[in-house]
PDB file of C-alpha atoms in Angstrom:
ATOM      1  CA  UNK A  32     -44.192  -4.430 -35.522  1.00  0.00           C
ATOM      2  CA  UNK A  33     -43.963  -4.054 -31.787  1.00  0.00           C
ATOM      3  CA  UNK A  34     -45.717  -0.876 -29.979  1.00  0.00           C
ATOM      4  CA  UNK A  35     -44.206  -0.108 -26.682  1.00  0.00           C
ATOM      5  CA  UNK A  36     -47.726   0.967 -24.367  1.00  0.00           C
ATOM      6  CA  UNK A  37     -47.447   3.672 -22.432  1.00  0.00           C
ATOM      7  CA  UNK A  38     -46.853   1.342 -19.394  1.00  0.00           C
ATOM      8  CA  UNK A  39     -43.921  -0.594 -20.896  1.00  0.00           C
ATOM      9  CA  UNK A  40     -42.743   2.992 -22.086  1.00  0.00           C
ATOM     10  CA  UNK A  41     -42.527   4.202 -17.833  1.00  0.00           C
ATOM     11  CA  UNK A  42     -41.409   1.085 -16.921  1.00  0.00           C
ATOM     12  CA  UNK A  43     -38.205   0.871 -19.243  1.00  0.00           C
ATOM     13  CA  UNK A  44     -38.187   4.703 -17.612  1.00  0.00           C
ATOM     14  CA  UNK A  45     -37.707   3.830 -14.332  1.00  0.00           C
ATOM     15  CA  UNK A  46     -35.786   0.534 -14.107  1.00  0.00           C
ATOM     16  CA  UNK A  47     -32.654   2.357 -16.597  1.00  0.00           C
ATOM     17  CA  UNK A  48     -31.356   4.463 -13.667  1.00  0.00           C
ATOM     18  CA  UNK A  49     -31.318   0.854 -11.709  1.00  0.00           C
ATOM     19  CA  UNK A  50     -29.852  -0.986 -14.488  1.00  0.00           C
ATOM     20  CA  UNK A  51     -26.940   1.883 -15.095  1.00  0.00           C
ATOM     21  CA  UNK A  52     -26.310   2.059 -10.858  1.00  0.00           C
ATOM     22  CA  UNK A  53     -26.592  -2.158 -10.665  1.00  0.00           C
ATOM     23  CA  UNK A  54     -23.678  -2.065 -13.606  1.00  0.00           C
ATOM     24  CA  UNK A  55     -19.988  -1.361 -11.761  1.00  0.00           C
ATOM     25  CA  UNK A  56     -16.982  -0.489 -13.044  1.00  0.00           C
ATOM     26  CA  UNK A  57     -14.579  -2.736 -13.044  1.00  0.00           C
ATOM     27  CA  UNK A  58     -11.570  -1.495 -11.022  1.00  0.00           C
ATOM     28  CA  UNK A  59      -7.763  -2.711 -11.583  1.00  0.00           C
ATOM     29  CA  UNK A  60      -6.428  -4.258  -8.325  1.00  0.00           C
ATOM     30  CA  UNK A  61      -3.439  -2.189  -6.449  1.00  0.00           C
ATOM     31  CA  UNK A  62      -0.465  -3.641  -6.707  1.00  0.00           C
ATOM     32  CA  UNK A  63       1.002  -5.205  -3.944  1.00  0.00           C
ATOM     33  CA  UNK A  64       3.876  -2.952  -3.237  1.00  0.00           C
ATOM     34  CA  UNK A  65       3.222   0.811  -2.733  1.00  0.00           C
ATOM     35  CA  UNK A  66       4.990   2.574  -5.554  1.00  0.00           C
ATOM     36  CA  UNK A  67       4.724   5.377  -7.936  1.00  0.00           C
ATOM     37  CA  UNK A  68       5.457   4.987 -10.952  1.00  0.00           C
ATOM     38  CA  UNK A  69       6.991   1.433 -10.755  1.00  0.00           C
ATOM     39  CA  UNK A  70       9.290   2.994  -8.003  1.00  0.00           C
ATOM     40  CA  UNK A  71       9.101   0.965  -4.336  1.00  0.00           C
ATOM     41  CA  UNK A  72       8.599   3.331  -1.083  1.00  0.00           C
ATOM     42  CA  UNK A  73       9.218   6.278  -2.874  1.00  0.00           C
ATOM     43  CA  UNK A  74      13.038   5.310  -3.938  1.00  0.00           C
ATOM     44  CA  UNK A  75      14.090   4.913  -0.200  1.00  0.00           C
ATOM     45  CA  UNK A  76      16.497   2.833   0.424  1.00  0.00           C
ATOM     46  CA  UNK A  77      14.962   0.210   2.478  1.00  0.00           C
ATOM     47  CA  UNK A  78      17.894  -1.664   3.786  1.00  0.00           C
ATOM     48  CA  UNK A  79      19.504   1.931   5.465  1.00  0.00           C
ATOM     49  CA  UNK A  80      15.985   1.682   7.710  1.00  0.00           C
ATOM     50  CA  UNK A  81      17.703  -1.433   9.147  1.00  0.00           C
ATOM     51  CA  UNK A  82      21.150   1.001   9.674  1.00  0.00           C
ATOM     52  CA  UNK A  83      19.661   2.984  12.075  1.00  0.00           C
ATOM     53  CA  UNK A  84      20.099   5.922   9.059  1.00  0.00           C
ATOM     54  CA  UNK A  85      15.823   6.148   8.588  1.00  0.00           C
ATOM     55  CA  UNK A  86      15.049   7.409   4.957  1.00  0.00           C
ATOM     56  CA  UNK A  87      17.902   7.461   2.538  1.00  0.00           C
ATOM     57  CA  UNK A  88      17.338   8.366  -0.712  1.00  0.00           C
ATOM     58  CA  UNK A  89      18.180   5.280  -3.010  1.00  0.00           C
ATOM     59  CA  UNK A  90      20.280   5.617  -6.579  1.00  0.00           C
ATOM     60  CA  UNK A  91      19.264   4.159  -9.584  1.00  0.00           C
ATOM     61  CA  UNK A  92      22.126   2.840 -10.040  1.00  0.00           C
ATOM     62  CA  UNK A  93      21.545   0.172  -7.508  1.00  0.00           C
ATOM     63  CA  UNK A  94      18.132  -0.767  -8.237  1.00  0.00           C
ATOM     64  CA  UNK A  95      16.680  -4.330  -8.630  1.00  0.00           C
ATOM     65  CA  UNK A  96      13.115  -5.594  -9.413  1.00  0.00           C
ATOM     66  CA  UNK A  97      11.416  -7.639  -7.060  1.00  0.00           C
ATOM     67  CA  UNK A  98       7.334  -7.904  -6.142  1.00  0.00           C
ATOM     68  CA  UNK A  99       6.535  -6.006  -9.358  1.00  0.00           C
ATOM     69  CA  UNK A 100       8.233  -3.300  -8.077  1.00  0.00           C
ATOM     70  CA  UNK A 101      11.659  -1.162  -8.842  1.00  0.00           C
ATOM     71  CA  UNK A 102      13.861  -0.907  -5.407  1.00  0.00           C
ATOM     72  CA  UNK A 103      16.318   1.299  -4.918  1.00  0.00           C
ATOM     73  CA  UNK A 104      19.057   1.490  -2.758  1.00  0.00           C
ATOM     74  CA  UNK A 105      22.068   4.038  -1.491  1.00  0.00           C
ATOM     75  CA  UNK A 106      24.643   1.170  -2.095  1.00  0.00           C
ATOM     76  CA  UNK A 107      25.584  -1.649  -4.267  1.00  0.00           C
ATOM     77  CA  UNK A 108      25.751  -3.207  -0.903  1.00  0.00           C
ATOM     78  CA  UNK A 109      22.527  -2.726   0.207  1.00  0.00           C
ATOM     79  CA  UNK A 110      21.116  -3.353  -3.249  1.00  0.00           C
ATOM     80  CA  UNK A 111      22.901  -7.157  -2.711  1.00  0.00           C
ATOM     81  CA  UNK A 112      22.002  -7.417   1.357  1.00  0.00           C
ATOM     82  CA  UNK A 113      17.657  -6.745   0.022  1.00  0.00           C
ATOM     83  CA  UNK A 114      18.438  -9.219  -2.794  1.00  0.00           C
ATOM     84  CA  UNK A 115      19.450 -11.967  -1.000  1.00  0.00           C
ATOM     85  CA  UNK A 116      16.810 -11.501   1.858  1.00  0.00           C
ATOM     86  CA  UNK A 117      14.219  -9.025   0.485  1.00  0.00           C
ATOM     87  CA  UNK A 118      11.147 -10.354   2.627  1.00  0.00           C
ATOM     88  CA  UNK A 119      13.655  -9.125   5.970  1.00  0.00           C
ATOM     89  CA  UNK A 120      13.863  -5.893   5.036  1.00  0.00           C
ATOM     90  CA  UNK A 121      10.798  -4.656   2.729  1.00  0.00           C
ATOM     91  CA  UNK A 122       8.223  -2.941   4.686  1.00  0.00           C
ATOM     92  CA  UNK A 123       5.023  -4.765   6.152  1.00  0.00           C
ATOM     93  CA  UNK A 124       2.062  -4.122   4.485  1.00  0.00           C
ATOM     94  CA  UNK A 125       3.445  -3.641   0.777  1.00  0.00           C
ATOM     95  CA  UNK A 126       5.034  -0.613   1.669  1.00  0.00           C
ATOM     96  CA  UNK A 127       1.099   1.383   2.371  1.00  0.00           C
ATOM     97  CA  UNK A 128       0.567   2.929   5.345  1.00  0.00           C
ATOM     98  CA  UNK A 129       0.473   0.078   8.583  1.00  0.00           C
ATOM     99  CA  UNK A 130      -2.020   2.605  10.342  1.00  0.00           C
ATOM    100  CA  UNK A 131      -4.571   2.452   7.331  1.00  0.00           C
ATOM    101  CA  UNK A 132      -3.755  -1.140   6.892  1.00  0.00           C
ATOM    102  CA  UNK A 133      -4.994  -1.275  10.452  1.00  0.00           C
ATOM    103  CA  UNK A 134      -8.163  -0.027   9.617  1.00  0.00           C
ATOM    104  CA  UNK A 135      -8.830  -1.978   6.684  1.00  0.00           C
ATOM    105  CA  UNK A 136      -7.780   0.345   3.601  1.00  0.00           C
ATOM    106  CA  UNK A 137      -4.627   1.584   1.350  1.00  0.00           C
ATOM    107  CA  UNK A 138      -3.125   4.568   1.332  1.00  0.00           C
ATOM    108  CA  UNK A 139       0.326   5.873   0.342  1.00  0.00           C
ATOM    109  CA  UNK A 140       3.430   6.759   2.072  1.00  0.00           C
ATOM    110  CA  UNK A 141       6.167   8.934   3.157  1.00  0.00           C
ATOM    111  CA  UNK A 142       9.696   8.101   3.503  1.00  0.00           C
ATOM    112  CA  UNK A 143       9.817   9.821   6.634  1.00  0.00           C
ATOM    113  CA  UNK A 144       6.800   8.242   8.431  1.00  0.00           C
ATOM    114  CA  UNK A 145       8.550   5.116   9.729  1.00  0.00           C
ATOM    115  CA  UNK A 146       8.690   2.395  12.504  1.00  0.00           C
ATOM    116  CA  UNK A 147      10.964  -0.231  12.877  1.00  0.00           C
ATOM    117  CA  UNK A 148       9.181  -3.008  15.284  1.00  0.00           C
ATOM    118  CA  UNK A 149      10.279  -6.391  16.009  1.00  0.00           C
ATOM    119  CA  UNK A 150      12.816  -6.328  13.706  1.00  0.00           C
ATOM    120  CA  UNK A 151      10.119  -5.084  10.676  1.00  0.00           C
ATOM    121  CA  UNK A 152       9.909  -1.801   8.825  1.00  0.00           C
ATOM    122  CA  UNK A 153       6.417   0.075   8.907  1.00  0.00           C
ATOM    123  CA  UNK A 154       5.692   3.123   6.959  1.00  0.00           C
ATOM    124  CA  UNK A 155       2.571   5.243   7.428  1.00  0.00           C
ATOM    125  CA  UNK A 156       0.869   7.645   5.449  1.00  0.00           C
ATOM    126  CA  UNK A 157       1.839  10.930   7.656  1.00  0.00           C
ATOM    127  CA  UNK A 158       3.338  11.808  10.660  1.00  0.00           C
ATOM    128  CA  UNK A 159       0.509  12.424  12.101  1.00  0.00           C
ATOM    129  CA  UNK A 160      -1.173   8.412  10.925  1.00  0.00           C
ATOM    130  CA  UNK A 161       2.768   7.367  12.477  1.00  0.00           C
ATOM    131  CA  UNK A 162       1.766   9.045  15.482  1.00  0.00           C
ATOM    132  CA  UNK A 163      -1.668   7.156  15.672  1.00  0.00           C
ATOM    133  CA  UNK A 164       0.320   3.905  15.180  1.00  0.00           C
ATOM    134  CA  UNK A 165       2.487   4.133  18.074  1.00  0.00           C
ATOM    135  CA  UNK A 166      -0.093   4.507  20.410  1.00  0.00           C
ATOM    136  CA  UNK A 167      -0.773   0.847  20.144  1.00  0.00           C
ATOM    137  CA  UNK A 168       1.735  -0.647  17.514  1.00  0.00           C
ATOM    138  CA  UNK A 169       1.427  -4.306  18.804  1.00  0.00           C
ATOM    139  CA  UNK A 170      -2.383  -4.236  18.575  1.00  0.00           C
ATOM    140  CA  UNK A 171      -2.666  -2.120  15.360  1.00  0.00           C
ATOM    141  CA  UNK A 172       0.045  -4.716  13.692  1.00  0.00           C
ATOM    142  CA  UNK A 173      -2.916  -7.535  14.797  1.00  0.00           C
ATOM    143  CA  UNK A 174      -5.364  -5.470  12.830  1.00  0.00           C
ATOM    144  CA  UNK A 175      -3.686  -4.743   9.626  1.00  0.00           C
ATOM    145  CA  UNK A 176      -2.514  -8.419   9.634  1.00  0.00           C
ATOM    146  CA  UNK A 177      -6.085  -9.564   9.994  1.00  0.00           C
ATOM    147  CA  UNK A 178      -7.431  -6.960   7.291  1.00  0.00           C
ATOM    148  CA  UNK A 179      -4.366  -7.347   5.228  1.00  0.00           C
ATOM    149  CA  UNK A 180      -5.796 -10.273   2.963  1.00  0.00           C
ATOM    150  CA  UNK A 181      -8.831  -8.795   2.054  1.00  0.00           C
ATOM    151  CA  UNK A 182      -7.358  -5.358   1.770  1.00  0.00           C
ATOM    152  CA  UNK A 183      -5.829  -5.700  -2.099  1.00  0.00           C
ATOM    153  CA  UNK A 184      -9.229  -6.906  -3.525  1.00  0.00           C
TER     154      UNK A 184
END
């Protein structure tokens, strides 16, 4: 039979509060398209960005799966124009906000938050994040592309 000392008894003490903060959680990666509930850039169609028409609510009638991700779209048109090129029209960044991007996290976004640059879509978080972004779109799109990679985990 084994007696524990007082010693060993204060030293099992102490190092349990190190062993329970040492031991993380394990988190589940994002996925790599913004949605909710399975649901791309909040069911905005993301070809009618490209119209000139900003955020138009999508139908899911016209929906395809693509990235791990439900898109839906306005038209059976647009459903077929994403399809056959979806990499031209979904937005930069997974669909999170390009200004957090730009500073190295995730976060979520509005429809109505939106940039089209260089021929590219770019949601933000806010209007207020969208208004952050424009102050220096060119050098925040250099950031988030440079964080982008180690952003997902």
């Amino acid at each position: 039979m084994t007696t524990l000392t007082r010693r060993a008894s204060l030293g099992l003490m102490l190092a349990t509060p190190a062993l329970i903060l040492a031991a993380r959680p394990a988190f589940a990666r994002e996925p790599d398209i913004y949605q909710e509930g399975g649901i791309a850039i909040d069911g905005s169609d993301a070809v009618a960005y490209f119209d000139g028409n900003g955020p138009v609510a999508g139908n899911p009638a016209h929906q395809i799966n693509w990235n791990g991700a439900i898109w839906q779209f306005a038209s059976a048109t647009n459903a077929d124009t994403f399809q056959a090129d979806p990499t031209a029209y979904a937005p930069q960044f997974g669909g999170y906000c390009a200004y957090a991007a730009s500073l190295g996290y995730l976060a979520p976004t509005m429809p109505e938050a939106w940039t089209l640059y260089d021929g590219k879509l770019y949601l933000n978080a806010n209007l207020r994040a969208r208004e952050l972004w424009l102050q220096d779109v060119p050098g925040n799109i250099a950031k988030g592309e440079a964080n982008w990679p180690g952003i997902l985990g």
